Short mmCIF file of C-alpha atoms in Angstrom, two decimals:
data_model
loop_
_atom_site.label_atom_id
_atom_site.label_comp_id
_atom_site.label_asym_id
_atom_site.label_seq_id
_atom_site.Cartn_x
_atom_site.Cartn_y
_atom_site.Cartn_z
CA MET A 93 -14.18 -12.86 -55.11
CA ASP A 94 -17.43 -11.19 -56.60
CA LYS A 95 -17.62 -8.80 -59.29
CA LYS A 96 -17.26 -5.84 -57.30
CA SER A 97 -14.64 -7.08 -55.41
CA PHE A 98 -12.91 -7.95 -58.31
CA VAL A 99 -13.23 -4.04 -60.03
CA LEU A 100 -11.99 -2.73 -57.15
CA SER A 101 -9.02 -4.78 -56.96
CA ASN A 102 -8.06 -4.09 -60.43
CA THR A 103 -8.83 0.03 -59.75
CA LYS A 104 -6.27 -0.33 -57.08
CA GLU A 105 -3.72 -1.72 -59.56
CA VAL A 106 -4.24 0.97 -62.34
CA ASN A 107 -4.23 3.09 -59.67
CA LYS A 108 -0.78 2.41 -59.34
CA LEU A 109 0.18 1.51 -62.75
CA VAL A 110 -1.32 5.36 -63.98
CA SER A 111 0.85 7.28 -60.70
CA THR A 112 3.81 5.55 -62.34
CA LEU A 113 3.54 6.45 -65.57
CA LEU A 114 2.42 10.07 -64.97
CA LEU A 115 5.85 10.06 -62.76
CA ILE A 116 7.97 8.41 -65.49
CA VAL A 117 6.28 10.87 -68.26
CA CYS A 118 6.92 13.93 -65.81
CA LEU A 119 10.59 12.86 -65.63
CA ILE A 120 11.09 12.50 -69.67
CA VAL A 121 9.03 15.29 -70.83
CA PHE A 122 9.25 18.54 -68.62
CA PRO A 123 13.07 17.68 -68.27
CA ALA A 124 13.80 17.15 -72.19
CA LEU A 125 11.69 20.03 -72.95
CA ILE A 126 14.18 22.19 -70.67
CA VAL A 127 17.25 20.73 -72.46
CA LEU A 128 15.79 21.43 -75.65
CA THR A 129 14.73 24.82 -75.12
CA ARG A 130 18.38 25.84 -73.64
CA ALA A 131 19.71 23.81 -77.08
CA GLY A 132 17.26 26.52 -78.90
CA LEU A 133 14.91 24.05 -80.52
CA PHE A 134 11.80 25.08 -78.53
CA LYS A 135 11.12 28.83 -78.25
CA ILE A 136 9.67 28.70 -74.54
CA ASP A 137 9.55 31.06 -71.63
CA MET A 138 11.76 29.26 -69.22
CA GLY A 139 10.24 30.95 -66.18
CA GLN A 140 6.37 29.51 -67.87
CA LEU A 141 8.36 25.85 -68.34
CA TRP A 142 9.56 25.68 -64.92
CA ILE A 143 5.51 26.96 -62.91
CA PHE A 144 4.75 24.12 -65.20
CA THR A 145 7.33 21.67 -64.42
CA ILE A 146 7.00 22.58 -60.43
CA ILE A 147 3.48 22.03 -60.65
CA SER A 148 3.22 18.86 -62.55
CA PHE A 149 5.81 17.03 -60.48
CA ILE A 150 4.06 18.06 -56.79
CA LEU A 151 0.63 16.74 -58.88
CA VAL A 152 2.55 13.52 -60.56
CA ILE A 153 4.44 13.11 -56.69
CA LEU A 154 1.27 13.19 -54.17
CA ASN A 155 -0.66 11.16 -56.45
CA PHE A 156 2.23 8.28 -56.15
CA ILE A 157 2.22 8.85 -52.41
CA PHE A 158 -1.36 8.47 -52.12
CA ALA A 159 -1.96 5.33 -54.47
CA ARG A 160 0.90 3.20 -52.41
CA LYS A 161 -0.87 4.67 -49.16
CA GLY A 162 -3.94 3.29 -49.84
CA VAL A 163 -6.38 6.20 -50.40
CA ASN A 164 -10.00 5.59 -51.88
CA PRO A 165 -9.05 4.01 -54.78
CA SER A 166 -13.05 6.05 -56.16
CA PHE A 167 -11.40 9.32 -55.56
CA LEU A 168 -7.75 8.42 -56.68
CA LYS A 169 -8.57 7.45 -60.22
CA TYR A 170 -10.66 10.51 -60.84
CA PHE A 171 -7.36 12.58 -59.44
CA ASN A 172 -4.92 10.77 -62.01
CA ILE A 173 -7.57 12.12 -65.03
CA PHE A 174 -7.61 15.52 -63.37
CA ILE A 175 -4.09 15.68 -63.85
CA SER A 176 -3.31 13.83 -67.35
CA THR A 177 -5.61 16.94 -68.11
CA MET A 178 -3.92 19.40 -66.57
CA ILE A 179 -0.28 18.68 -67.65
CA VAL A 180 -1.30 18.11 -71.15
CA GLY A 181 -3.11 21.74 -70.99
CA MET A 182 -0.33 23.38 -69.71
CA LEU A 183 1.66 22.30 -72.41
CA ALA A 184 -0.79 22.62 -75.29
CA THR A 185 -0.72 26.66 -74.35
CA ASN A 186 2.63 26.97 -76.08
CA VAL A 187 2.12 27.79 -79.49
CA HIS A 188 5.72 26.15 -80.11
CA ILE A 189 4.89 22.90 -78.55
CA GLY A 190 2.02 20.66 -81.40
CA ILE A 191 -0.09 18.88 -79.62
CA TYR A 192 -3.36 17.18 -81.53
CA LEU A 193 -3.52 13.67 -80.18
CA THR A 194 -2.43 14.01 -76.93
CA TYR A 195 -5.76 15.47 -75.75
CA LEU A 196 -6.85 11.83 -75.78
CA PHE A 197 -3.88 10.79 -73.62
CA ALA A 198 -6.56 11.12 -70.33
CA CYS A 199 -9.14 9.06 -72.10
CA ILE A 200 -6.91 6.45 -73.15
CA LEU A 201 -6.07 6.21 -69.03
CA SER A 202 -9.45 6.07 -68.53
CA GLY A 203 -10.24 2.86 -70.49
CA LEU A 204 -8.04 1.27 -68.07
CA TYR A 205 -10.71 1.07 -65.55
CA TYR A 206 -12.75 -0.11 -67.74
CA ASP A 207 -15.43 2.42 -66.27
CA ARG A 208 -17.74 4.36 -68.75
CA LYS A 209 -18.52 7.53 -66.08
CA LEU A 210 -15.01 7.71 -65.89
CA ASN A 211 -14.29 7.82 -69.73
CA PHE A 212 -17.47 10.44 -69.48
CA ALA A 213 -15.59 12.55 -67.26
CA ALA A 214 -12.15 12.62 -69.01
CA PHE A 215 -13.98 13.58 -72.39
CA ILE A 216 -15.55 16.61 -70.83
CA LEU A 217 -12.35 17.40 -69.15
CA GLY A 218 -10.59 16.76 -71.97
CA LEU A 219 -13.18 19.43 -73.96
CA ILE A 220 -12.52 22.34 -71.30
CA SER A 221 -8.89 21.68 -71.70
CA LEU A 222 -8.69 21.93 -75.29
CA ALA A 223 -10.88 25.00 -75.00
CA VAL A 224 -8.76 26.71 -72.50
CA SER A 225 -5.03 25.67 -73.58
CA GLN A 226 -6.49 26.97 -76.99
CA TYR A 227 -7.77 30.50 -75.91
CA PHE A 228 -3.98 31.19 -74.20
CA ARG A 229 -2.32 29.53 -77.57
CA LEU A 230 -3.92 31.73 -79.74
CA GLN A 231 -3.61 35.35 -77.56
CA ASN A 232 0.00 35.84 -78.58
CA THR A 233 -0.27 35.15 -82.81
CA ASP A 234 -1.78 36.73 -85.32
CA ARG A 235 -4.50 34.36 -85.58
CA ALA A 236 -6.24 34.89 -82.30
CA ALA A 237 -9.71 36.10 -83.93
CA GLU A 238 -9.79 32.47 -85.74
CA TYR A 239 -10.27 31.15 -81.59
CA ILE A 240 -13.57 29.71 -82.53
CA PRO A 241 -13.31 28.07 -86.09
CA ILE A 242 -10.04 26.37 -84.64
CA LEU A 243 -11.34 25.47 -81.86
CA MET A 244 -14.71 23.63 -83.56
CA GLY A 245 -12.01 21.98 -85.49
CA PHE A 246 -9.84 20.63 -82.38
CA VAL A 247 -13.60 19.50 -81.00
CA ILE A 248 -15.20 17.84 -84.03
CA GLU A 249 -11.87 16.00 -84.31
CA PHE A 250 -11.62 15.40 -80.56
CA LEU A 251 -15.38 14.05 -80.56
CA ALA A 252 -14.75 11.89 -83.73
CA MET A 253 -11.21 10.16 -81.91
CA PHE A 254 -13.88 9.63 -78.59
CA LEU A 255 -16.49 8.27 -80.06
CA LEU A 256 -14.07 5.68 -82.24
CA PHE A 257 -12.50 5.08 -78.55
CA ASN A 258 -15.52 4.87 -76.67
CA LEU A 259 -16.79 2.09 -79.45
CA LEU A 260 -13.36 0.26 -78.23
CA MET A 261 -14.01 1.06 -74.35
CA LYS A 262 -17.54 -1.18 -74.82
CA ARG A 263 -16.05 -4.04 -76.22
CA LEU A 264 -13.09 -4.00 -74.00
CA ASN A 265 -15.88 -3.59 -71.11
CA ARG A 266 -17.75 -6.51 -72.20
CA MET A 267 -14.42 -8.55 -72.08
CA PHE A 268 -13.70 -7.27 -68.68
CA ASN A 269 -17.32 -8.07 -67.30
CA SER A 270 -16.98 -11.71 -69.06
CA LEU A 271 -13.55 -12.23 -67.35
CA ALA A 272 -15.43 -11.08 -64.31
CA ASP A 273 -18.51 -13.60 -64.26
CA SER A 274 -16.27 -16.14 -64.97
CA GLU A 275 -14.37 -15.46 -62.26
CA GLN A 276 -17.27 -15.05 -59.81
CA GLN A 277 -18.65 -18.44 -61.04
CA LYS A 278 -15.19 -19.95 -60.33
CA GLN A 279 -15.48 -18.45 -56.91
CA ILE A 280 -18.88 -19.53 -56.46
CA LEU A 281 -17.79 -23.43 -57.40
CA ASP A 282 -14.93 -23.26 -54.93
CA THR A 283 -17.38 -22.01 -52.66
CA LEU A 284 -20.15 -24.70 -52.84
CA ALA A 285 -16.78 -27.03 -52.99
CA SER A 286 -15.82 -25.62 -49.31
CA VAL A 287 -19.42 -25.80 -48.26
CA THR A 288 -19.52 -29.59 -49.62
CA GLU A 289 -16.28 -30.09 -47.21
CA LYS A 290 -17.23 -28.36 -44.13
CA SER A 291 -20.76 -30.13 -44.30
CA LYS A 292 -19.05 -33.68 -43.80
CA VAL A 293 -16.72 -32.08 -41.40
CA SER A 294 -19.23 -30.69 -39.59
CA SER A 295 -21.77 -33.96 -39.46
CA LYS A 296 -18.95 -35.70 -38.23
CA VAL A 297 -17.95 -33.48 -35.31
CA LEU A 298 -21.64 -33.21 -34.29
CA PHE A 299 -22.14 -37.10 -34.28
CA ASP A 300 -18.62 -37.06 -32.56
CA SER A 301 -20.08 -34.32 -30.29
CA VAL A 302 -23.44 -36.37 -29.20
CA ASN A 303 -21.47 -39.24 -28.26
CA GLN A 304 -19.03 -37.44 -26.55
CA PHE A 305 -22.10 -35.23 -24.74
CA ALA A 306 -23.72 -39.11 -24.08
CA ALA A 307 -20.74 -39.92 -22.32
CA ALA A 308 -20.34 -37.03 -20.59
CA MET A 309 -23.95 -36.65 -19.45
CA ASP A 310 -23.41 -40.02 -17.60
CA GLU A 311 -20.15 -38.46 -16.05
CA THR A 312 -22.13 -35.38 -14.91
CA ALA A 313 -24.79 -37.60 -13.58
CA LYS A 314 -22.53 -39.59 -11.18
CA SER A 315 -20.80 -36.12 -10.56
CA ASN A 316 -24.62 -34.77 -9.56
CA THR A 317 -25.05 -37.97 -7.17
CA GLU A 318 -21.24 -37.73 -5.73
CA ILE A 319 -21.63 -34.05 -5.27
CA ALA A 320 -25.25 -34.80 -3.69
CA GLY A 321 -23.97 -37.33 -1.51
CA ASN A 322 -21.11 -34.22 -0.45
CA ALA A 323 -23.58 -31.78 -0.08
CA GLN A 324 -25.44 -33.70 2.77
CA SER A 325 -22.00 -34.67 4.11
CA ALA A 326 -21.38 -30.64 4.05
CA VAL A 327 -24.92 -30.69 6.00
CA ASN A 328 -23.79 -32.85 8.44
CA ASN A 329 -20.59 -31.53 9.13
CA CYS A 330 -22.23 -28.19 9.12
CA GLN A 331 -24.76 -29.14 11.99
CA ASP A 332 -21.98 -30.41 13.39
CA ASN A 333 -19.48 -27.28 13.66
CA LEU A 334 -22.98 -25.74 14.80
CA GLN A 335 -23.17 -27.70 18.03
CA TYR A 336 -19.45 -27.52 18.73
CA ILE A 337 -19.87 -23.15 18.18
CA LYS A 338 -22.47 -23.34 20.70
CA GLU A 339 -20.78 -25.46 23.12
CA SER A 340 -17.67 -23.16 22.37
CA SER A 341 -20.09 -20.11 22.94
CA ASP A 342 -21.23 -21.09 26.47
CA PHE A 343 -17.75 -21.97 27.56
CA ILE A 344 -16.63 -18.90 26.21
CA VAL A 345 -19.41 -17.16 28.26
CA SER A 346 -18.51 -18.83 31.34
CA ILE A 347 -14.18 -17.72 31.05
CA SER A 348 -15.73 -14.28 30.32
CA LYS A 349 -17.87 -14.08 33.20
CA ASP A 350 -14.74 -15.68 35.40
CA LEU A 351 -12.84 -12.94 33.70
CA GLU A 352 -14.72 -10.43 35.35
CA THR A 353 -14.44 -11.84 38.55
CA VAL A 354 -10.90 -11.96 38.03
CA SER A 355 -11.02 -8.11 37.19
CA ILE A 356 -12.90 -6.96 40.21
CA LYS A 357 -11.34 -9.38 42.26
CA SER A 358 -7.46 -7.48 40.46
CA ALA A 359 -9.26 -4.11 41.16
CA GLU A 360 -10.15 -5.08 44.78
CA MET A 361 -6.53 -6.19 45.32
CA ALA A 362 -5.04 -3.29 43.77
CA ASP A 363 -7.24 -1.19 46.25
CA VAL A 364 -5.89 -3.47 49.18
CA PHE A 365 -1.92 -3.23 47.57
CA ASN A 366 -2.14 0.46 47.37
CA SER A 367 -3.41 0.83 51.11
CA SER A 368 -0.41 -1.54 51.99
CA TYR A 369 1.82 0.41 49.89
CA GLN A 370 0.50 3.65 51.49
CA ALA A 371 0.90 1.92 55.05
CA THR A 372 4.72 0.69 54.39
CA GLN A 373 5.02 4.95 53.20
CA GLN A 374 4.09 6.32 56.59
CA SER A 375 5.95 3.32 58.10
CA LYS A 376 8.89 4.25 56.40
CA GLU A 377 8.03 7.75 57.29
CA TYR A 378 7.77 7.01 61.06
CA MET A 379 11.31 5.10 61.14
CA ASP A 380 12.79 7.82 60.10
CA ILE A 381 11.31 9.73 62.29
CA THR A 382 12.25 7.68 65.11
CA MET A 383 16.06 7.44 63.85
CA GLN A 384 16.14 10.72 64.60
CA ASP A 385 14.99 10.39 67.92
CA MET A 386 17.28 7.51 68.62
CA GLY A 387 20.16 9.52 67.62
CA ILE A 388 18.71 12.84 69.65
CA VAL A 389 18.66 10.11 72.61
CA GLU A 390 22.13 8.79 71.97
CA LYS A 391 23.61 12.29 72.08
CA SER A 392 22.04 12.60 75.32
CA THR A 393 22.92 9.46 76.63
CA VAL A 394 26.94 10.31 75.55
CA ASP A 395 26.46 13.96 77.28
CA THR A 396 25.05 12.39 80.76
CA ARG A 397 27.69 10.08 80.31
CA GLU A 398 30.26 12.49 80.29
CA VAL A 399 28.37 14.36 83.22
CA MET A 400 28.45 11.21 85.31
CA THR A 401 32.46 10.94 84.62
CA SER A 402 32.62 14.33 85.68
CA LEU A 403 30.90 13.91 89.08
CA LEU A 404 32.59 10.70 89.94
CA GLU A 405 35.88 12.41 89.23
CA THR A 406 34.58 15.07 91.50
CA THR A 407 33.82 13.05 94.32
CA ARG A 408 37.07 11.72 94.38
CA GLN A 409 38.39 15.28 94.34
CA ILE A 410 36.12 15.43 97.58
CA ASP A 411 36.83 12.15 98.64
CA GLY A 412 40.62 13.15 98.89
CA ILE A 413 39.82 16.30 100.71
CA LEU A 414 38.60 14.91 103.08
CA GLY A 415 41.49 12.34 103.64
CA ILE A 416 43.28 16.05 104.45
CA ILE A 417 40.67 16.55 106.86
CA ASN A 418 40.43 13.69 108.68
CA THR A 419 44.44 13.95 108.90
CA ILE A 420 43.90 17.49 110.27
CA SER A 421 41.34 16.54 112.93
CA THR A 422 43.65 13.67 113.94
CA GLN A 423 46.83 15.65 113.92
CA THR A 424 44.63 18.47 116.28
CA ASN A 425 42.90 15.68 118.65
CA LEU A 426 46.74 14.61 118.94
CA LEU A 427 47.80 18.52 119.73
CA ALA A 428 44.69 19.00 121.70
CA LEU A 429 45.49 16.24 124.05
CA ASN A 430 49.02 17.23 124.32
CA ALA A 431 47.78 20.67 125.55
CA SER A 432 45.85 19.32 127.90
CA ILE A 433 48.57 16.95 129.47
CA GLU A 434 50.82 19.83 129.76
CA SER A 435 48.05 22.06 131.26
CA ALA A 436 47.42 19.10 134.15
CA ARG A 437 51.24 19.71 134.58
CA ALA A 438 50.79 23.50 135.25
CA GLY A 439 48.80 23.38 137.61
CA GLU A 440 46.44 25.90 138.40
CA ALA A 441 48.11 28.43 135.82
CA GLY A 442 47.42 25.58 132.70
CA LYS A 443 43.60 25.60 133.84
CA GLY A 444 42.22 27.53 131.60
CA PHE A 445 44.77 26.58 128.38
CA ALA A 446 43.23 23.28 129.64
CA VAL A 447 39.83 23.89 128.67
CA VAL A 448 40.58 25.45 125.51
CA ALA A 449 42.50 22.38 124.53
CA ASN A 450 39.31 19.94 125.35
CA GLU A 451 37.24 22.72 123.56
CA ILE A 452 39.78 22.04 120.52
CA ARG A 453 39.53 18.27 121.03
CA LYS A 454 36.04 18.12 121.22
CA LEU A 455 36.03 20.03 117.55
CA ALA A 456 38.37 17.90 116.37
CA GLU A 457 36.68 14.79 117.45
CA GLN A 458 33.52 16.01 115.54
CA THR A 459 35.37 17.28 112.27
CA GLY A 460 37.04 13.49 112.37
CA LYS A 461 33.02 12.59 112.97
CA ALA A 462 31.46 14.76 110.18
CA THR A 463 34.56 14.04 108.21
CA LYS A 464 33.97 10.27 108.36
CA ASP A 465 30.15 10.83 107.89
CA ILE A 466 30.74 12.90 104.79
CA SER A 467 33.64 10.09 103.46
CA GLU A 468 30.78 7.15 103.98
CA LEU A 469 28.38 9.68 102.00
CA VAL A 470 30.90 10.31 98.97
CA THR A 471 32.04 7.05 98.92
CA GLU A 472 28.26 5.83 98.89
CA LEU A 473 27.71 8.80 95.99
CA GLN A 474 30.81 7.26 94.13
CA ASN A 475 29.23 3.55 94.53
CA LYS A 476 26.00 5.15 92.85
CA THR A 477 27.97 6.85 90.55
CA ASN A 478 29.83 4.28 89.14
CA SER A 479 26.19 1.98 89.36
CA VAL A 480 24.75 5.00 86.96
CA TYR A 481 27.74 4.84 84.95
CA GLU A 482 27.71 1.36 84.13
CA THR A 483 23.62 1.73 83.99
CA ILE A 484 24.07 4.76 81.48
CA ASP A 485 26.97 2.75 79.81
CA PHE A 486 24.80 -0.18 79.09
CA GLY A 487 22.30 2.14 77.63
CA THR A 488 24.43 3.54 75.56
CA ASN A 489 25.58 0.67 74.22
CA THR A 490 21.64 -0.68 73.72
CA ILE A 491 20.94 2.81 72.29
CA LYS A 492 23.90 1.97 69.46
CA SER A 493 22.55 -1.73 69.06
CA SER A 494 18.94 -0.21 68.98
CA ILE A 495 20.34 2.00 66.36
CA GLN A 496 21.92 -0.31 64.27
CA ARG A 497 19.02 -2.48 64.31
CA VAL A 498 16.71 0.54 63.39
CA MET A 499 18.95 1.28 60.65
CA GLN A 500 19.03 -2.05 59.07
CA THR A 501 15.15 -2.26 59.41
CA ALA A 502 14.92 1.10 57.19
CA GLU A 503 17.32 -0.61 54.69
CA LYS A 504 14.91 -3.09 54.70
CA PHE A 505 11.78 -1.48 54.15
CA ASP A 506 13.82 0.34 51.07
CA GLU A 507 13.88 -2.66 49.76
CA LEU A 508 10.48 -3.29 50.79
CA LYS A 509 9.39 -0.02 48.87
CA GLU A 510 11.22 -1.36 46.04
CA LEU A 511 9.76 -4.49 46.21
CA GLN A 512 6.40 -2.81 46.75
CA ASP A 513 6.92 -0.37 43.51
CA ILE A 514 7.44 -3.40 41.49
CA LEU A 515 4.57 -5.29 42.79
CA LYS A 516 2.84 -2.06 42.25
CA SER A 517 3.29 -2.18 38.42
CA LYS A 518 2.61 -5.84 37.89
CA VAL A 519 -0.33 -5.74 39.99
CA ASN A 520 -1.38 -2.31 37.28
CA ASP A 521 -0.51 -4.60 34.80
CA ILE A 522 -2.13 -7.59 35.99
CA ASP A 523 -5.57 -5.28 36.37
CA SER A 524 -5.11 -3.70 33.32
CA ALA A 525 -4.85 -7.33 31.54
CA SER A 526 -7.79 -8.52 33.39
CA VAL A 527 -9.76 -5.28 31.89
CA ASN A 528 -8.56 -5.87 28.21
CA SER A 529 -9.08 -9.16 28.83
CA SER A 530 -12.78 -8.81 29.85
CA SER A 531 -13.20 -6.40 27.21
CA HIS A 532 -11.83 -9.12 24.79
CA SER A 533 -13.91 -11.82 25.90
CA LYS A 534 -17.22 -9.62 25.82
CA LYS A 535 -15.72 -9.29 21.67
CA LEU A 536 -14.85 -12.66 21.43
CA ILE A 537 -18.38 -13.74 22.57
CA GLU A 538 -19.89 -11.27 19.35
CA VAL A 539 -17.60 -12.79 17.59
CA ILE A 540 -18.27 -16.36 18.29
CA SER A 541 -22.26 -15.75 17.99
CA LYS A 542 -22.15 -14.02 14.30
CA ILE A 543 -19.75 -16.97 13.31
CA ASN A 544 -23.29 -18.84 14.77
CA ASN A 545 -25.39 -16.94 12.70
CA LEU A 546 -23.26 -17.67 10.11
CA VAL A 547 -22.91 -21.17 10.68
CA GLU A 548 -26.91 -21.18 10.58
CA SER A 549 -27.16 -19.45 7.24
CA SER A 550 -24.46 -21.99 5.74
CA LEU A 551 -26.35 -24.43 7.02
CA ASN A 552 -29.66 -23.37 5.35
CA GLU A 553 -27.75 -22.77 2.47
CA MET A 554 -25.77 -26.53 2.03
CA GLN A 555 -29.70 -27.91 2.54
CA SER A 556 -31.12 -26.16 -0.23
CA ILE A 557 -27.66 -26.75 -2.10
CA ALA A 558 -28.23 -30.36 -1.35
CA SER A 559 -32.19 -30.03 -2.74
CA ALA A 560 -31.21 -28.54 -5.42
CA THR A 561 -28.25 -31.05 -6.72
CA GLN A 562 -30.58 -33.58 -6.18
CA GLU A 563 -32.95 -32.20 -8.38
CA GLN A 564 -30.53 -31.24 -10.96
CA ALA A 565 -29.22 -34.84 -10.95
CA ALA A 566 -32.84 -36.15 -11.88
CA VAL A 567 -32.94 -33.23 -14.57
CA MET A 568 -29.35 -34.50 -16.02
CA GLU A 569 -30.43 -37.74 -16.84
CA GLU A 570 -33.38 -36.84 -19.05
CA ILE A 571 -30.31 -34.39 -21.23
CA THR A 572 -29.52 -36.34 -24.72
CA SER A 573 -27.91 -33.84 -26.88
CA SER A 574 -24.74 -31.50 -26.77
CA PHE A 575 -26.51 -28.12 -26.91
CA SER A 576 -23.35 -26.32 -27.06
CA ALA A 577 -21.83 -28.33 -30.12
CA ILE A 578 -25.40 -27.61 -32.02
CA GLU A 579 -25.19 -24.05 -31.46
CA ASN A 580 -21.06 -24.31 -32.42
CA ILE A 581 -22.32 -26.16 -35.68
CA ALA A 582 -25.71 -24.30 -36.53
CA SER A 583 -23.13 -21.09 -35.95
CA ASP A 584 -21.12 -22.47 -38.69
CA LEU A 585 -23.63 -23.51 -41.20
CA LYS A 586 -25.52 -20.22 -40.85
CA SER A 587 -22.24 -18.55 -41.70
CA LEU A 588 -21.73 -20.94 -44.62
CA ASN A 589 -25.52 -19.88 -45.41
CA GLU A 590 -24.85 -16.01 -45.27
CA GLU A 591 -21.54 -16.60 -47.64
CA LEU A 592 -23.53 -18.17 -50.27
CA ALA A 593 -26.74 -15.73 -49.66
CA ASN A 594 -24.08 -12.83 -50.41
CA LEU A 595 -23.08 -14.56 -53.75
CA LYS A 596 -24.47 -13.24 -56.98
CA ILE A 597 -24.82 -16.08 -60.04
#
């Protein structure tokens, strides 16, 4: 600890001591004055006493707090002297309180700091306090006109006491300086001892560091050799990787071309499928129209079958009528024959009747012949009608079977359409996937190209690193001292030298 630090430490301690002393004085003096005044021993104005008490307590409490909070010690020591002077001056204004040597209270407190400037400041403040307090003290007495003579007496007394006190302070300052010098010399010896010890430790550390660094250099040289070998191996690997990437790039370009071809074929397949899909749609429409036409044909065939059935029934009725006519014709022919026989029996009288009967017979024979011809025609018509009926019935069954097959075909077309819808969606997905694959393959080619460039750049950098590593290995073999450890030791020695330089012997 140097002299300046010693003085600063003393100032801090005295500030705490004085602040505590002033607080104790106030706690004793002012309550005692209040009690004695209440008891009638002092004739002091209570209002004035309370004002002095409040002001004094505010000042000493602030001073006490400042001393504990680490306020600037140089400021605080002057503040202590000012407070002590203020308290003495306020009490001295009262004529009933006799204060003489108490004016030296501030000077005595300043002596604790071993500071002659502070002693002089305390003397000046004491003179001012003496002059002001005596002025207010004599204003309320019949001795106000004697202010100057009384003041001069106090000043001479105060000056004599201060000079005596100042001589005492000089002796004390010498003792204080001797104590500070002794403390500084002790600090110097301790510092030199510390420097010597640190120098020993630093020398040992330096020796060990050099040995360690020599071993580290050997390991570093080996590591650099290994790194150089690894770097060369990395260069070879980069060259192999570059070759693999080039082969992969060619393969991906080939795949990209194939994907473009697949994309084109997928688009063509989609067009063909769309055409097939449209044709299927049209076939389905034609099938629906055919089913409608077949329905109409079926209805017409059924109607024709019904007509032929009615016609066959009519021919049967005609055949029945012809049978009746044939019977009538036969009977008429018999009757005509009987009439001819009877007319022959009648002779001349029956000749005319015989002629009529003969004509009737001829008509009956013609009628029978015509009836026979008609019957044969009706029979032939019936046979043909039956044949047509059977043909129509077969055609009706055939049409029904055809309609059934057409309906089944329509159902298959519906199923085919559903499958084509699914297939169309899949074809569209394949087409989109082909387009995306072609696009991705192009991007992949770009990425492979960039990777190829990066690998070529990395190869160049690795070759540079390998070359630099080999050079570094050669340089590291020539280094023989540890710059890092020497730098730390030099820093320690520099700090010690600065510490010695700051000491003032």
